[in-house]
XYZ file of C-alpha atoms in Angstrom:
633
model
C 0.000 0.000 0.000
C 1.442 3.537 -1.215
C 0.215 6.122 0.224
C 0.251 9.842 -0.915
C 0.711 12.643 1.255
C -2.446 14.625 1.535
C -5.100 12.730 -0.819
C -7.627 15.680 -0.464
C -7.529 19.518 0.525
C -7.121 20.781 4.073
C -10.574 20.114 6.037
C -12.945 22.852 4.613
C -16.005 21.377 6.267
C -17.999 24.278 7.942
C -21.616 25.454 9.058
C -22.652 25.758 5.114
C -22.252 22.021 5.022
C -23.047 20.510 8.222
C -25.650 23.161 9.798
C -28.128 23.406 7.279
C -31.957 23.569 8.958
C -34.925 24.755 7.512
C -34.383 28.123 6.973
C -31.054 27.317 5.178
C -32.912 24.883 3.395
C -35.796 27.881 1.829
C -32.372 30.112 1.609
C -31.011 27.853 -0.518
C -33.787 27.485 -2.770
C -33.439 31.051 -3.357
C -37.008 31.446 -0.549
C -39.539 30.922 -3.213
C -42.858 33.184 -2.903
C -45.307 31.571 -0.131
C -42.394 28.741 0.803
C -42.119 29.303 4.800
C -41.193 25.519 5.901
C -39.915 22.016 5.411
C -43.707 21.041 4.319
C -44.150 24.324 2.040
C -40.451 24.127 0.281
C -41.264 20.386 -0.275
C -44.331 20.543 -2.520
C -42.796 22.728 -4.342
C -38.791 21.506 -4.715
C -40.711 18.344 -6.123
C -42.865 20.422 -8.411
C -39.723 22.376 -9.887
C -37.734 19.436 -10.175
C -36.410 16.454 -12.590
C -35.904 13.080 -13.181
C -32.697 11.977 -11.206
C -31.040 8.875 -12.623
C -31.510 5.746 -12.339
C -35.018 5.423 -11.651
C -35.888 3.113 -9.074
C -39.198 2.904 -10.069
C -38.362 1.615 -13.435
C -36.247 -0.673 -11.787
C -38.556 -2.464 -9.918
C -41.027 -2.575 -12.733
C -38.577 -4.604 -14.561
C -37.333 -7.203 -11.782
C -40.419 -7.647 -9.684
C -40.957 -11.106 -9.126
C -37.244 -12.384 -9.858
C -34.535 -13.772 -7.590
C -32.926 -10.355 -7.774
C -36.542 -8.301 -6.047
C -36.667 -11.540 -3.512
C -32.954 -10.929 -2.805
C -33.746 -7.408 -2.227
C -36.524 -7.816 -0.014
C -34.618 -10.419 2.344
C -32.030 -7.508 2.766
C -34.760 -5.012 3.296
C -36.303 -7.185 5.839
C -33.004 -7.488 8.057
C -32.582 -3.870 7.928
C -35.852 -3.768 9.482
C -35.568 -6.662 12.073
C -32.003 -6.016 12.699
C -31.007 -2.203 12.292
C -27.322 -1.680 12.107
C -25.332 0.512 14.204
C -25.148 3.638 11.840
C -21.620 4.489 12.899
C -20.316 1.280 11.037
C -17.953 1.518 14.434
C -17.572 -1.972 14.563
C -15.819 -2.049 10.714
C -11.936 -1.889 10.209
C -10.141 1.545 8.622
C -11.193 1.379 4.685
C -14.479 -0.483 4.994
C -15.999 1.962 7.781
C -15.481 4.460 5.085
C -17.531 2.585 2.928
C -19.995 1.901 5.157
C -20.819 5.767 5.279
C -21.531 5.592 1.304
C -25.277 4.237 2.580
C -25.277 1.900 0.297
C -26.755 -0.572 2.828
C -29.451 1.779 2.964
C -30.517 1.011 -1.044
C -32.627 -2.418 -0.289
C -35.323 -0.113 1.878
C -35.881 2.308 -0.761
C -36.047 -0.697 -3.815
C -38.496 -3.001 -1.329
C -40.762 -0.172 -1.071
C -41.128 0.085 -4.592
C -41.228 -3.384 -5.301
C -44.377 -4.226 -2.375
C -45.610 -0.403 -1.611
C -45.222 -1.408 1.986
C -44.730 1.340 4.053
C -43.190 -0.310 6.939
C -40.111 -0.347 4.210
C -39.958 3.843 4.415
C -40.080 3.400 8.012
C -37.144 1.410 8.089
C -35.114 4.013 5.727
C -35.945 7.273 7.356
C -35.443 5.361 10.982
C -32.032 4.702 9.891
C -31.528 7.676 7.975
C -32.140 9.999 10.446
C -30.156 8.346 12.823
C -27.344 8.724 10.478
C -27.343 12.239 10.083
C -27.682 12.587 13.855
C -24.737 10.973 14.045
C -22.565 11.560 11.487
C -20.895 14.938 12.474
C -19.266 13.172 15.726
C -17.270 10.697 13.824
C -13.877 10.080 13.297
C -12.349 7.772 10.663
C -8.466 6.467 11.228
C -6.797 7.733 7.754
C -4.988 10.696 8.362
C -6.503 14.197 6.782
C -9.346 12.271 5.598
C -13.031 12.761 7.080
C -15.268 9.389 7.571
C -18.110 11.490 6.011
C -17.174 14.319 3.961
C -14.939 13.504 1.433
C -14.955 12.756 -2.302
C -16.082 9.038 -2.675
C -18.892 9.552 0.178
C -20.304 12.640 -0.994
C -20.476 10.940 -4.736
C -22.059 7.888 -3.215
C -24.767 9.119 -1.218
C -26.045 11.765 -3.846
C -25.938 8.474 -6.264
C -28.574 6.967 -3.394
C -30.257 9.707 -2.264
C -31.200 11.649 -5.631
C -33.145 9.076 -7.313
C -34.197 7.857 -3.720
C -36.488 11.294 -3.429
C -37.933 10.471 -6.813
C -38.954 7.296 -5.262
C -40.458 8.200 -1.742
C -42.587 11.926 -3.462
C -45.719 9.327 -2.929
C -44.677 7.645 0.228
C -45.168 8.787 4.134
C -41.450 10.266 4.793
C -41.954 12.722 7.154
C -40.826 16.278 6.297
C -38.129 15.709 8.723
C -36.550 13.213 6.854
C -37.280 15.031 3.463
C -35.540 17.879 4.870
C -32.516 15.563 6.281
C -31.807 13.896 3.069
C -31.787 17.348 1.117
C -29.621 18.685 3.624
C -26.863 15.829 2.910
C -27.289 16.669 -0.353
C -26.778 19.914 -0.492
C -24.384 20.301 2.063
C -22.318 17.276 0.117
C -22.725 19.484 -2.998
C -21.122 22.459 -1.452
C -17.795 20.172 -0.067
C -17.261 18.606 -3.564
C -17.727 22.238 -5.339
C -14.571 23.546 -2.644
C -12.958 20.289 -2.849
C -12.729 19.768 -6.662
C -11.455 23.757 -7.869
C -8.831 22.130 -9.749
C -8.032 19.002 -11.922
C -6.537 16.133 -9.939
C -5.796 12.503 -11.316
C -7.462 9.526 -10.331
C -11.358 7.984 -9.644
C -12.026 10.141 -6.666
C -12.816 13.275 -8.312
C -13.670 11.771 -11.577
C -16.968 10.498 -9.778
C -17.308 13.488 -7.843
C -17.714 15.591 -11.467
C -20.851 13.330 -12.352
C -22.387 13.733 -8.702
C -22.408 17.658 -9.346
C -23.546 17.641 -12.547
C -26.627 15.294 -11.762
C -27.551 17.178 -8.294
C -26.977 20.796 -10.163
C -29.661 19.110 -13.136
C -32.284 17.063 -11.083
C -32.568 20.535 -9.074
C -32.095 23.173 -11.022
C -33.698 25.792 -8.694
C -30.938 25.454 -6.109
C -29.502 29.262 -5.990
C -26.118 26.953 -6.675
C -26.686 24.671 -9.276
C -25.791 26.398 -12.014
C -22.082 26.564 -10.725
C -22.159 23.034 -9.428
C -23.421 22.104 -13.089
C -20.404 23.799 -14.745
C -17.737 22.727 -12.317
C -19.010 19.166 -12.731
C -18.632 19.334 -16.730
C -15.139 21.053 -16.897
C -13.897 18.699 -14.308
C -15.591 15.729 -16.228
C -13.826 16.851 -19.178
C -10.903 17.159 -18.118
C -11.234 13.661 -16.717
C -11.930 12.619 -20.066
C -8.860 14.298 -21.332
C -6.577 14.213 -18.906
C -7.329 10.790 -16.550
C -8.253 8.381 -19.499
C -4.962 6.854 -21.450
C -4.643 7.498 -25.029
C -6.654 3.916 -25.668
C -9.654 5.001 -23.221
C -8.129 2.939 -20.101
C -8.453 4.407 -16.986
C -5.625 6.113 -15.559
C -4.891 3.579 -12.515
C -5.266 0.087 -15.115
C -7.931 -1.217 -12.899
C -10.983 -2.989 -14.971
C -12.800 -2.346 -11.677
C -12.266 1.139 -11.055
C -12.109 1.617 -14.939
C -16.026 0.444 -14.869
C -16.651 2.688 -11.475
C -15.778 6.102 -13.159
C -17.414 4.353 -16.846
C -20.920 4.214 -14.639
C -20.279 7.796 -13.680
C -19.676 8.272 -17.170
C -23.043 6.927 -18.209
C -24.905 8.993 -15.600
C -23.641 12.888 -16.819
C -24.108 11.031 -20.324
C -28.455 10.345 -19.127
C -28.467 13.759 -17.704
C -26.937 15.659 -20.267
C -28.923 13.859 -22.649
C -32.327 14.374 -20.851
C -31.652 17.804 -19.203
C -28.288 19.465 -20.206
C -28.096 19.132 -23.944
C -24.482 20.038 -24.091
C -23.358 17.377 -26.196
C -21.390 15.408 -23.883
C -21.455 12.234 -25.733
C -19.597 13.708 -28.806
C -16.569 13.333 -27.078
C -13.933 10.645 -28.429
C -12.754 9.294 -25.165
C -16.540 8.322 -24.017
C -16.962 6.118 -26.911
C -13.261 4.897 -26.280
C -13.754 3.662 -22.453
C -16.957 1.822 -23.274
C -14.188 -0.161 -26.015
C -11.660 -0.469 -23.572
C -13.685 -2.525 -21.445
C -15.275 -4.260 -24.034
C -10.921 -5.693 -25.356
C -10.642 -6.644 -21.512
C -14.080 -8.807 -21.668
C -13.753 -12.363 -22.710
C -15.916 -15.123 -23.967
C -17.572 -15.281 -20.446
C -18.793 -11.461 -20.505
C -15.941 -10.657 -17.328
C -13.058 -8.405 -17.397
C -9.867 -10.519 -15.038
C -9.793 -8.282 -11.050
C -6.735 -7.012 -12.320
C -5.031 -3.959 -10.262
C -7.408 -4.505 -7.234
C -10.076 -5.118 -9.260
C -13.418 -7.178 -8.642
C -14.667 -9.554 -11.813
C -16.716 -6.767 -14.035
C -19.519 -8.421 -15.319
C -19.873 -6.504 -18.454
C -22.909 -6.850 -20.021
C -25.129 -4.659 -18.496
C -22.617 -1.671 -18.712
C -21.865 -2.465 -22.163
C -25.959 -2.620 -22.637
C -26.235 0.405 -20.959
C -23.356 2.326 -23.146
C -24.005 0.975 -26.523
C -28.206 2.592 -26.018
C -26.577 5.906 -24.821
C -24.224 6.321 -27.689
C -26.092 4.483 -30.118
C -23.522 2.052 -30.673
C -24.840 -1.240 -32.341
C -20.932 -3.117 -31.391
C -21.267 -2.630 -27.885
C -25.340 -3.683 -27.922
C -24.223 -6.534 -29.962
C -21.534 -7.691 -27.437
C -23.708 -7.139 -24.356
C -26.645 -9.395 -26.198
C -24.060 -12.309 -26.688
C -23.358 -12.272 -22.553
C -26.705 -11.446 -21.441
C -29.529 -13.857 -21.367
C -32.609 -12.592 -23.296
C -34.627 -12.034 -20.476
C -31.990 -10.270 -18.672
C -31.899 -7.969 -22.102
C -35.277 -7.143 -21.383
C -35.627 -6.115 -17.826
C -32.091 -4.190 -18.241
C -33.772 -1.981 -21.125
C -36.978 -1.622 -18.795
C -34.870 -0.383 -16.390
C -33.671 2.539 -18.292
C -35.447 5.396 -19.301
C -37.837 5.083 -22.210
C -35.613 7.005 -24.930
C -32.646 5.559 -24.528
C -34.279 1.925 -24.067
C -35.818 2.273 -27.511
C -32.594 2.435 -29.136
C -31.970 -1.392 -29.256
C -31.004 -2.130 -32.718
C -33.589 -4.567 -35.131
C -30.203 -5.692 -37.451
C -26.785 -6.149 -36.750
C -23.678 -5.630 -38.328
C -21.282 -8.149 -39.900
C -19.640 -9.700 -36.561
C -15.648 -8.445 -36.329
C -13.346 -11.333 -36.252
C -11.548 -11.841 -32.747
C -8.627 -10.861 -32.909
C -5.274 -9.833 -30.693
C -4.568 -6.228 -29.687
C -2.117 -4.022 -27.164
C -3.416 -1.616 -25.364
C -0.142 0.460 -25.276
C -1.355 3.487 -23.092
C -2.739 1.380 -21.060
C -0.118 -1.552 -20.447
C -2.190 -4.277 -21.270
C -2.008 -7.071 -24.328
C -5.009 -9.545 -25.221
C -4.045 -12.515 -27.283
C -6.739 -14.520 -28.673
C -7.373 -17.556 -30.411
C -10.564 -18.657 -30.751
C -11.666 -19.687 -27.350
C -8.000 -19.149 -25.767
C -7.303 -16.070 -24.177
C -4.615 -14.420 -22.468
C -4.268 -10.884 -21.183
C -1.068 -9.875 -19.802
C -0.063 -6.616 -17.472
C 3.022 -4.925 -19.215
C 2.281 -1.784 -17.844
C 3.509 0.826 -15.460
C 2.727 1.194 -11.111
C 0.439 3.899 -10.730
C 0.084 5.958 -7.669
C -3.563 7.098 -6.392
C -4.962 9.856 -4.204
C -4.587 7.564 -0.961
C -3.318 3.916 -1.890
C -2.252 2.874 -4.945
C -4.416 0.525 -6.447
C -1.316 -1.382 -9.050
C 0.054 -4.781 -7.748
C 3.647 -5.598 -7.116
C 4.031 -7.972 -10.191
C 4.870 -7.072 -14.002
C 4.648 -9.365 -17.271
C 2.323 -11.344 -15.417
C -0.741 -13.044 -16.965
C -3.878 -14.639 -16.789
C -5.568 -17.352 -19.076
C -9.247 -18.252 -19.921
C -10.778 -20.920 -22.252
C -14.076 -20.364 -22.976
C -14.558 -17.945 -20.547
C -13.441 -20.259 -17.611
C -10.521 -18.950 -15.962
C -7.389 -21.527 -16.512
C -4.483 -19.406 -15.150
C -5.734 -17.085 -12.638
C -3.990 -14.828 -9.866
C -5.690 -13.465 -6.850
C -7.172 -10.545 -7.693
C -8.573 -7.948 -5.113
C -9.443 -8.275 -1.774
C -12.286 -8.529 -0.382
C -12.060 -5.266 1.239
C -8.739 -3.285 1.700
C -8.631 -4.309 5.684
C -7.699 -7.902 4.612
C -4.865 -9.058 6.644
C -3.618 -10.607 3.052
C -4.252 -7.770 1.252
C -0.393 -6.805 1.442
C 0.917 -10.315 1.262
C -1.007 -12.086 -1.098
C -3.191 -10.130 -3.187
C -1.050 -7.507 -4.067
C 2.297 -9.642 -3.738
C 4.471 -10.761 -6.772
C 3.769 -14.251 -5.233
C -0.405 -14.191 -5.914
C 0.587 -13.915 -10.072
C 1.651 -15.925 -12.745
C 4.939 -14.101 -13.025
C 8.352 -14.323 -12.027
C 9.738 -13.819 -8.388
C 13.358 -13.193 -7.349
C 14.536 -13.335 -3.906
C 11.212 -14.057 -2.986
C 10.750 -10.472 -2.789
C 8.179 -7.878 -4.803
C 9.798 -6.026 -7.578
C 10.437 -2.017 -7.116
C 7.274 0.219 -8.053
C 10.171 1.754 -10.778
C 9.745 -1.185 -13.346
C 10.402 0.677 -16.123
C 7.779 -2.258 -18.225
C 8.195 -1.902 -22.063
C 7.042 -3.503 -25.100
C 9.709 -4.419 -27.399
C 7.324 -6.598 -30.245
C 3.852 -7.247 -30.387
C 2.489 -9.033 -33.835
C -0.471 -11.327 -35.182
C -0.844 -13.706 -37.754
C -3.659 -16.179 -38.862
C -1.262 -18.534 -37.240
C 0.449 -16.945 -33.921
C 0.254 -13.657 -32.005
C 3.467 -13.152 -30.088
C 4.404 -10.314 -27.359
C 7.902 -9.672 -25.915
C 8.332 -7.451 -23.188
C 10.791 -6.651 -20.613
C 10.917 -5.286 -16.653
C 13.592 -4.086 -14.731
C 11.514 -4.442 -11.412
C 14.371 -6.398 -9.664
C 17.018 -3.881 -10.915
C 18.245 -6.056 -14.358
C 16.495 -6.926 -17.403
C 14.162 -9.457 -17.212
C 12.454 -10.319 -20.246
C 9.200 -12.442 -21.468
C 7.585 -13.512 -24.647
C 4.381 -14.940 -25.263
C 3.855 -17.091 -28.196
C -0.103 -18.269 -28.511
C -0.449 -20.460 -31.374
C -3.948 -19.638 -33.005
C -4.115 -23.232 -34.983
C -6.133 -25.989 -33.667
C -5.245 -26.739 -31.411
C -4.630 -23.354 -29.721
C -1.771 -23.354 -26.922
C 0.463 -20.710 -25.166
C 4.154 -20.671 -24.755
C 5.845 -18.818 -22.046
C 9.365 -17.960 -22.486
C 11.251 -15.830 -19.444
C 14.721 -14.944 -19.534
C 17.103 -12.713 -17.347
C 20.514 -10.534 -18.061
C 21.732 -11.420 -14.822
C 24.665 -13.676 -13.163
C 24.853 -13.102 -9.664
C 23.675 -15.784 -6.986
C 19.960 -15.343 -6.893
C 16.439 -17.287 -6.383
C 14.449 -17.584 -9.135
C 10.568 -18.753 -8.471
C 8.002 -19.155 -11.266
C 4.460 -19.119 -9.879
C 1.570 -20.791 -11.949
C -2.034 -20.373 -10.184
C -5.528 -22.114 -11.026
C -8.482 -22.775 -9.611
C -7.976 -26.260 -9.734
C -5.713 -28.533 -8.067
C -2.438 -29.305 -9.775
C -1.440 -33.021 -10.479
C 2.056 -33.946 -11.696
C 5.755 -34.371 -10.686
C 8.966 -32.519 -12.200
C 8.146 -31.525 -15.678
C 4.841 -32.465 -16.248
C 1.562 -30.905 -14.070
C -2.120 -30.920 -14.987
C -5.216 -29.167 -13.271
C -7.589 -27.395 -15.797
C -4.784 -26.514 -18.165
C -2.001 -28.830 -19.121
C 1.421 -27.462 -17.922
C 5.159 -28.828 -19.163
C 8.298 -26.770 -17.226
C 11.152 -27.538 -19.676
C 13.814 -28.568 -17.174
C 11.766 -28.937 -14.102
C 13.268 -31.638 -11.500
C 11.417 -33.552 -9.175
C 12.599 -31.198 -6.285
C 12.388 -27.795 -8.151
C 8.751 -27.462 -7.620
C 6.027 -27.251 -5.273
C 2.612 -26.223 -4.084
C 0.567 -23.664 -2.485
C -2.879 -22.538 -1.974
C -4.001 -19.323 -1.441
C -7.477 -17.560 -2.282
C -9.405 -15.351 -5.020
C -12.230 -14.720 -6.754
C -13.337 -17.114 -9.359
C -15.733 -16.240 -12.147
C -18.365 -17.991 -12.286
C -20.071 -17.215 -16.178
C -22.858 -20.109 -16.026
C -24.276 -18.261 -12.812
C -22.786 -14.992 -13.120
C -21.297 -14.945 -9.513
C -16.987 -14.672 -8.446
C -17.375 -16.144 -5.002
C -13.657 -16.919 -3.341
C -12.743 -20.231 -3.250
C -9.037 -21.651 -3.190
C -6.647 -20.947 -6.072
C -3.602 -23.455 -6.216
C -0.354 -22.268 -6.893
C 2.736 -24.071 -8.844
C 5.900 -22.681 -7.690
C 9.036 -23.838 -10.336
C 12.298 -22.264 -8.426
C 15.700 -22.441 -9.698
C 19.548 -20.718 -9.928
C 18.804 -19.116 -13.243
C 15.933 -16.660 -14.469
C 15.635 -18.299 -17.873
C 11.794 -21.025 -17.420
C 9.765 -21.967 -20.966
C 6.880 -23.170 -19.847
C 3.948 -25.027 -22.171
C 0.465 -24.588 -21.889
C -2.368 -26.365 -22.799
C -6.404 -25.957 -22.724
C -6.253 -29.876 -23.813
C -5.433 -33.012 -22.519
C -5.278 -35.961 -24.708
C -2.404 -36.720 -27.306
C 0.593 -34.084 -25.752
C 4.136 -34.880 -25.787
C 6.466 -31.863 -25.403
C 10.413 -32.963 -25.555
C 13.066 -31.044 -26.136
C 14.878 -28.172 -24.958
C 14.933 -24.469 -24.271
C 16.433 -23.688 -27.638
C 14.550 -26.846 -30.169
C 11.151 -27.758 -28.290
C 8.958 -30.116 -29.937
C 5.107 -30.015 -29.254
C 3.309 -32.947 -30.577
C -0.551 -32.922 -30.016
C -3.459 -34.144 -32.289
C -3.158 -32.186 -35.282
C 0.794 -32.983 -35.926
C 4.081 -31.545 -34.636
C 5.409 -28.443 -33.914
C 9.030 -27.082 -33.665
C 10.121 -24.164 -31.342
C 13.423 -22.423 -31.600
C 14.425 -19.539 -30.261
C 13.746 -17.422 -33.555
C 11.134 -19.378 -35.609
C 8.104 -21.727 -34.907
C 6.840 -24.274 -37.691
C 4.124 -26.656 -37.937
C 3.988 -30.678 -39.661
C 1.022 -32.055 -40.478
C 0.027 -35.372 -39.056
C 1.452 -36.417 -42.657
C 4.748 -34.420 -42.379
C 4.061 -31.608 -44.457
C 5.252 -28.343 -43.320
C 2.326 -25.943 -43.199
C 3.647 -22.952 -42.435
C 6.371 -21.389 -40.390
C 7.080 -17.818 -38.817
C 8.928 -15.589 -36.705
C 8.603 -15.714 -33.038
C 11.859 -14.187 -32.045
């Protein structure tokens, strides 16, 4: 964990955010004619203002009577039956932040809208007022940084609590509560508008941008909207200039946070759309992080938890972007993930003109193919339903922790979207006593570890070759994360049948440990040179007692269900005197033999014989007749 000094300003929280009562309230309104109190400067805030995205109403509409609205009602009910403690004082240092989002707060407001019970609006404002009796007298434990007011909180709970009044105009909240709830969002308004006077990197104030921009549109009477509205677009733009790589990645490489500031993305892109009209989906780089995510999404509809990330599911985002830009690629890809029925109640879910956008024809499908995402630092090589996506990018720090792992040139492999070759991910929240020694470690990747130890955040990762033909797509790339050249190709042979050769070498000769670490989610079998669990593994040179096993945790994808629940991941450790390891992998079975050596490998399999040198790579039939040959060196 990096942390920088002083991730937001110095504390600027005052009476114009925390004290805000009634008459602040009217003030702020700009004290309409005949508006004297909470009940008054109610009727009409909800007359004056608009739609706030997403609608929860809609939502419910389309899941009501699913596994998803039973799910939602369970969590509702323990809410009710078993309020929790507001504070979240029972939660470590990151996740009590977290806790202060309200998102816990979200199954009240969607239960009341899926059963009209009232005893569900009871349970929110209960908890919600207790919350913002509370909330002034807490203390979180990272330095500088409030528990409630800061960037990510303020974001979050305008994300719950805007479309959240839409939803309760025609329930029993009291005016209290009314008046509580603007109150937070107002006064959260006003912090972000100080906070974000300038253009920082990272997700923080990317998110922040789309919060002021939706509260200064969904109430456009606040006295202050107008500048809230304007400071959310130019920081939003600049975001989109300044925080998204060349190739529309995210600034931090992290498919998770990536898809975080892509939703915010999609909200300013609904609101400018239905009450800005400024054009805001003309710009190149919107179109360009919706494609991003869409190279990083395999056959299974997930994007790998690289960089801290979560699996992102990425259908319904993709769904969501493709409507909003009109983009028939992106529907198309979504449509091929998504079950049909799970189509549907996405596009009920959204409002009515951007749901009526789904295309009637398709265009020609685009073959898969390879690509390098240079900006980014991230390679997918494909063939047919063999993928591999390697990190070959740069450690990036963050407004508080940096989100990049301590591993370079390491990879993951899927086969029809079922992870093969997997690593460990993100946590499951940043208080994880592992979080430092296995998640983010060297050790928790399929890369290469000297000294047992993490290589520097200075890796100085670069691209030397990256090429595709109808019969290989090779990548070679180098580190110097240990302080000497370590270098790694990738040769995935695109032939049936498709298989993946890892080659690592390093320009050092002093006395050091080498370890190669190979992770799946299944169990390895084998001895020496030759291991099996779902993929098919040959270590050229292995001995008996070179190798061993591990087992650590992460989350594994899941695409028949669509769930990542953590489970054990098994780790192959190959460790040896020198830094030079080819390894062999295989999404098959049946009819391998790999003999040979580093420099003249042999790979025999179903479909004939292949020979591996260091420069070249050619293929025999079954028959002996050379079908083609190429340059891997």
């Amino acid at each position: 964990m990096t942390t920088a000094t002083g991730p937001e300003k110095a504390r600027h929280i005052d009476d114009r955010i925390t004290r805000i009562g009634t008459d602040e309230l009217v003030e702020a309104f700009g004290r309409p004619e005949g508006v004297t109190d909470l009940q008054s400067l109610r009727q009409w805030a909800a007359a004056e203002s608009r739609t706030a995205l997403w609608p929860i109403g809609r939502w419910a509409d389309a899941w009501l009577g699913t596994d998803e609205a039973a799910n939602v009602i369970a969590a509702a009910n323990r809410l009710r039956d078993e309020p929790t403690d507001v504070t979240g004082a029972q939660l470590g240092r990151s996740a009590r932040y977290g806790h202060h989002y309200l998102g816990w707060l979200h199954p009240a407001i969607q239960a009341w809208e899926l059963t009209g019970d009232e005893a569900y609006v009871h349970t929110f404002e209960t908890l919600f007022l207790n919350w913002a009796r509370e909330k002034d007298g807490l203390a979180g434990e990272w330095p500088g940084l409030d528990l409630v007011w800061y960037s990510l909180g303020t974001w979050a709970r305008a994300a719950l609590l805007l479309p959240a009044l839409d939803s309760l105009r025609r329930s029993p909240l009291s005016d209290e509560a009314w008046g509580a709830i603007m109150a937070t969002l107002i006064g959260g308004a006003r912090w972000a508008y100080d906070e974000h006077d300038a253009f920082r990197h990272g997700n923080w104030q990317f998110v922040s941008a789309s919060h002021l921009l939706h509260i200064g549109a969904a109430y456009p009477q606040l006295m202050e909207a107008a500048a809230w509205r304007e400071r959310g677009r130019e920081r939003l733009i600049e975001h989109l200039d300044q925080d998204l790589r060349d190739d529309g990645g995210h600034h931090e490489r992290s498919p998770g946070y990536h898809s975080m500031c892509l939703d915010a993305v999609q909200l300013a892109l609904g609101v400018d759309e239905l009450h800005l009209h400024t054009g805001l989906a003309d710009h190149p780089k919107v179109r360009a992080m919706h494609h991003w995510l869409l190279e990083l999404t395999g056959n299974g509809g997930w994007a790998p938890h690289l960089q801290d990330s979560g699996i992102v599911w990425s259908g319904p985002s993709l769904l969501r972007g493709g409507l909003l830009l009109d983009d028939q690629e992106l529907v198309r890809a979504a449509e091929r993930w998504l079950p049909e029925e799970r189509v549907l109640r996405e596009l009920a879910a959204l409002p009515t003109a951007f749901a009526e956008r789904r295309p009637t024809s398709w265009p020609n499908p685009h073959e898969a193919r390879s690509v390098l995402l240079p900006a980014s630092g991230y390679a997918v090589l494909k063939a047919d339903d063999l993928r591999v996506v390697v990190n070959c990018g740069p450690y990036v720090e963050h407004e508080l922790e940096s989100h990049s792992h301590h591993a370079v040139l390491d990879f993951v492999v899927d086969h029809a979207g079922e992870p093969l070759l997997w690593e460990a991910g993100g946590p499951p929240d940043y208080d994880d006593p592992a979080y430092q020694t296995w998640y983010r470690a060297a050790r928790g990747h399929n890369t290469v570890m000297v000294d047992c130890g993490d290589p520097s955040p200075d890796r100085d990762a670069v691209v030397e070759s990256f090429r595709e033909t109808d019969e290989v797509a090779v990548l070679t790339a180098r580190h110097r994360g240990y302080g000497f050249v370590q270098r790694r190709t990738f040769v995935l042979v695109r032939t049936d049948p498709a298989y993946l050769v890892v080659r690592d070498t390093a320009e050092d000769d002093s006395n050091r440990t080498y370890e190669l670490h190979l992770h799946s989610p299944t169990p390895w079998r084998g001895k020496g040179d030759e291991w099996e669990s779902g993929v098919r593994a040959w270590l050229i040179g292995a001995a008996d007692d070179s190798t061993h096993l591990t087992t650590g945790t992460a989350r594994i994808p899941n695409p028949e269900q669509g769930t990542a629940e953590y489970g054990p991941l098994h780790t192959l450790g190959w460790q040896r005197t020198s830094g030079d390891f080819t390894t062999v992998l295989a999404p098959t079975t049946e009819g391998w033999h790999v003999f040979g050596t580093d420099s003249a490998l042999t790979i025999a399999h179903p479909q004939g014989e292949d020979l591996l040198t260091r420069t070249q790579l050619s293929h025999k039939d079954a028959d002996g007749t050379v079908r083609w040959l190429v340059e891997v060196g």
